[in-house]
Coordinates of C-alpha atoms in Angstrom, one line a residue:
X18 CA 36.6 96.3 41.0
X19 CA 37.6 100.1 41.7
X20 CA 38.3 100.1 45.8
X21 CA 38.7 104.3 46.3
X22 CA 39.2 106.1 49.5
X23 CA 38.8 108.9 50.6
X24 CA 39.9 110.4 53.8
X25 CA 38.6 114.2 54.7
X26 CA 37.8 115.7 58.0
X27 CA 35.5 117.4 56.4
X28 CA 31.8 116.3 55.2
X29 CA 30.5 118.1 53.1
X30 CA 34.4 117.4 50.8
X31 CA 33.9 114.2 52.0
X32 CA 30.5 113.8 50.0
X33 CA 30.7 116.2 47.2
X34 CA 33.6 114.4 46.7
X35 CA 32.1 110.5 47.3
X36 CA 28.6 111.8 44.8
X37 CA 31.3 112.7 42.3
X38 CA 33.0 109.3 41.9
X39 CA 29.3 108.0 42.0
X40 CA 28.3 109.9 39.2
X41 CA 31.1 109.2 37.0
X42 CA 31.4 105.9 37.8
X43 CA 27.9 105.1 36.5
X44 CA 28.4 107.3 33.4
X45 CA 31.6 105.3 32.7
X46 CA 31.0 102.0 33.9
X47 CA 32.8 101.0 35.7
X48 CA 32.1 100.0 39.7
X49 CA 33.4 101.3 42.5
X50 CA 33.7 100.8 46.0
X51 CA 34.1 103.9 48.4
X52 CA 34.2 104.5 51.7
X53 CA 34.8 107.8 53.2
X54 CA 37.2 108.1 56.8
X55 CA 37.9 111.3 58.9
X56 CA 41.2 110.4 59.8
X57 CA 44.0 108.6 59.6
X58 CA 44.0 106.2 62.1
X59 CA 40.2 104.5 60.3
X60 CA 41.6 104.3 57.4
X61 CA 45.1 102.3 57.8
X62 CA 41.8 100.2 59.7
X63 CA 39.8 100.1 57.1
X64 CA 43.6 99.2 55.2
X65 CA 43.3 96.1 56.7
X66 CA 39.3 95.5 56.7
X67 CA 38.6 96.7 52.7
X68 CA 42.7 94.8 51.4
X69 CA 44.0 97.0 50.7
X70 CA 42.4 100.1 47.9
X71 CA 43.7 101.0 44.7
X72 CA 42.9 104.9 44.8
X73 CA 44.2 107.0 47.7
X74 CA 41.8 110.3 47.6
X75 CA 43.8 112.1 51.3
X76 CA 43.4 115.4 52.1
X77 CA 46.7 117.1 52.6
X78 CA 45.6 119.3 55.3
X79 CA 44.0 116.9 58.0
X80 CA 44.5 117.4 61.1
X81 CA 46.1 114.5 63.8
X82 CA 48.2 112.5 61.6
X83 CA 48.7 114.8 57.7
X84 CA 47.2 113.6 54.7
X85 CA 51.7 113.7 53.9
X86 CA 51.9 111.6 56.3
X87 CA 49.2 109.2 55.4
X88 CA 50.7 108.9 52.2
X89 CA 54.0 107.6 53.2
X90 CA 52.2 104.7 55.2
X91 CA 50.1 103.9 52.2
X92 CA 53.8 103.8 49.9
X93 CA 55.2 102.1 52.5
X94 CA 52.8 99.4 52.5
X95 CA 51.8 99.5 48.9
X96 CA 54.3 101.3 46.2
X97 CA 51.3 100.8 43.6
X98 CA 48.7 102.3 45.3
X99 CA 47.2 105.2 42.9
X100 CA 47.9 109.1 45.4
X101 CA 45.2 111.6 45.3
X102 CA 45.8 114.8 46.4
X103 CA 43.2 116.9 47.8
X104 CA 44.2 120.4 49.0
X105 CA 42.4 123.6 50.1
X106 CA 46.4 125.2 49.6
X107 CA 49.2 125.3 46.9
X108 CA 52.5 125.4 49.4
X109 CA 52.9 121.3 50.2
X110 CA 52.4 120.3 46.4
X111 CA 56.1 120.4 46.3
X112 CA 56.9 117.5 49.3
X113 CA 54.0 115.4 48.3
X114 CA 55.8 114.6 45.1
X115 CA 57.9 112.6 48.1
X116 CA 55.2 109.5 47.5
X117 CA 55.1 110.4 43.8
X118 CA 50.2 111.3 43.9
X119 CA 48.9 110.3 40.9
X120 CA 47.5 114.1 40.1
X121 CA 46.3 117.1 42.9
X122 CA 42.6 118.3 42.8
X123 CA 41.8 122.0 44.7
X124 CA 39.1 122.1 47.2
X125 CA 36.5 121.8 46.4
X126 CA 36.5 119.5 44.3
X127 CA 36.1 120.7 40.3
X128 CA 33.4 117.4 38.6
X129 CA 34.5 118.0 35.1
X130 CA 38.2 118.2 36.7
X131 CA 38.2 114.8 38.8
X132 CA 35.9 113.1 35.3
X133 CA 39.1 113.9 33.7
X134 CA 42.1 112.6 36.3
X135 CA 39.7 109.0 36.7
X136 CA 39.4 108.8 32.4
X137 CA 43.2 109.8 33.2
X138 CA 43.0 106.5 35.3
X139 CA 41.4 103.7 34.0
X140 CA 43.4 104.5 30.8
X141 CA 46.4 103.9 32.6
X142 CA 45.5 101.4 34.1
X143 CA 43.5 99.2 30.0
X144 CA 40.0 100.4 30.0
X145 CA 38.1 97.2 28.5
X146 CA 40.3 95.0 27.8
X147 CA 39.3 92.7 30.5
X148 CA 37.5 90.3 29.4
X149 CA 34.6 87.4 30.6
X150 CA 35.6 83.6 30.4
X151 CA 33.5 80.6 29.4
X152 CA 33.3 77.4 28.0
X153 CA 31.0 75.9 25.8
X154 CA 31.3 71.9 25.0
X155 CA 34.2 72.1 26.5
X156 CA 35.3 74.8 23.7
X157 CA 37.0 78.0 25.4
X158 CA 35.8 81.8 24.8
X159 CA 36.8 84.7 25.6
X160 CA 34.8 87.8 25.2
X161 CA 35.1 91.2 25.7
X162 CA 33.4 93.2 28.7
X163 CA 32.4 96.3 26.3
X164 CA 30.8 93.7 23.7
X165 CA 28.6 92.6 26.3
X166 CA 25.2 93.6 26.1
X167 CA 23.9 91.6 28.2
X168 CA 23.5 88.4 29.4
X169 CA 19.9 86.4 30.9
X170 CA 19.1 83.4 32.2
X171 CA 16.8 80.2 32.1
X172 CA 16.4 77.7 33.5
X173 CA 20.9 76.5 34.5
X174 CA 21.4 78.2 30.8
X175 CA 22.6 81.5 30.8
X176 CA 22.6 82.9 27.5
X177 CA 25.5 86.2 26.6
X178 CA 24.4 88.9 24.7
X179 CA 26.3 90.9 21.7
X180 CA 25.0 93.2 19.6
X181 CA 25.8 90.3 16.4
X182 CA 26.2 87.3 18.5
X183 CA 24.7 85.1 21.5
X184 CA 26.1 81.9 23.4
X185 CA 24.5 79.8 25.8
X186 CA 25.9 78.4 28.0
X187 CA 25.6 76.6 32.0
X188 CA 25.9 78.2 34.4
X189 CA 23.9 80.0 37.4
X190 CA 23.9 83.9 37.2
X191 CA 24.3 85.2 40.1
X192 CA 27.7 83.9 39.5
X193 CA 28.5 85.6 37.2
X194 CA 27.7 88.4 38.7
X195 CA 29.3 88.2 41.6
X196 CA 32.1 88.4 38.4
X197 CA 31.4 91.8 37.2
X198 CA 30.9 93.1 40.2
X199 CA 34.7 91.8 40.3
X200 CA 35.4 93.2 38.0
X201 CA 35.9 97.5 36.6
X202 CA 33.0 96.7 34.8
X203 CA 29.0 97.9 35.8
X204 CA 26.5 95.4 34.3
X205 CA 23.1 96.0 36.2
X206 CA 20.6 93.0 37.4
X207 CA 17.5 94.0 36.9
X208 CA 15.5 91.0 37.9
X209 CA 16.0 88.0 38.6
X210 CA 17.1 86.8 34.5
X211 CA 18.6 89.4 32.9
X212 CA 22.5 91.3 34.0
X213 CA 22.9 94.0 31.7
X214 CA 25.7 96.5 30.8
X215 CA 25.1 100.0 31.6
X216 CA 26.7 101.5 27.7
X217 CA 24.3 99.7 26.1
X218 CA 20.8 101.2 28.5
X219 CA 19.1 103.6 26.3
X220 CA 16.0 104.9 28.1
X221 CA 15.7 104.0 31.8
X222 CA 11.3 103.2 33.1
X223 CA 9.4 102.0 35.8
X224 CA 9.0 98.9 34.8
X225 CA 12.1 98.5 32.2
X226 CA 14.8 99.5 30.8
X227 CA 15.2 100.5 26.2
X228 CA 19.0 99.4 25.3
X229 CA 20.5 101.0 22.2
X230 CA 19.2 98.5 19.5
X231 CA 15.5 99.0 20.9
X232 CA 15.6 95.6 22.5
X233 CA 13.1 96.0 25.7
X234 CA 14.0 94.9 29.0
X235 CA 12.2 93.4 32.5
X236 CA 13.3 95.3 35.6
X237 CA 11.2 93.6 38.6
X238 CA 9.9 94.5 40.9
X239 CA 12.7 94.3 43.8
X240 CA 14.9 96.0 41.4
X241 CA 13.1 99.8 41.0
X242 CA 13.8 101.0 44.3
X243 CA 17.9 100.6 43.1
X244 CA 16.7 101.6 39.3
X245 CA 15.0 105.3 40.3
X246 CA 17.8 106.1 42.0
X247 CA 20.4 105.3 38.7
X248 CA 18.6 107.0 37.5
X249 CA 19.2 109.9 39.5
X250 CA 22.5 109.8 39.6
X251 CA 22.3 110.1 35.6
X252 CA 20.2 113.5 36.0
X253 CA 22.2 115.3 38.4
X254 CA 24.9 114.5 35.9
X255 CA 22.4 116.6 33.0
X256 CA 22.4 112.4 31.0

């Protein structure tokens, strides 16, 4: 899971950035957790509560403790953290380089620029290299997440389905779902029995979704609202 913090004291800018990140995450097939803070003190409380973040979007012009001061403290705590500055002004750029930011974005943030920035981050971190490991008769298997179409669960057996191969092993789908949520992947729990890779979904319908290979999978009643919200994200992007 990609953990993102937004520190922005103007609510409209914070919400626009959050929405843009959610749209990017859906289209990129990345599982994200986004937290928003309106000042540095609340951000640092959040860091301790969330055990830090992968990416920080910091408004340079935020009042009280400004974005540069916040970034300096973040860098002291985590030299690996990715810092992205958001600002309406360019006056701070030279000073900002002291904390080694990944990117600068102008407010209001352009969706295409945000998408390009996040894609660059994922490429840097090795998009698509994560794997799922399981065992069949004491033999170890490792499959790249991007190759998995969906998981199907029945009677404590899980079937992992790829385009040209299937593997069945013992396990609980809830445990697989939890593991997927912790990785940079976007798998949808559409049913008690199905966990689906969003990259392979061609069509959403009210009671089912259709994969690119023509396979239809049922959406359970309790998951239909969640799928409808996901559809709205995709429609907002014009997909």
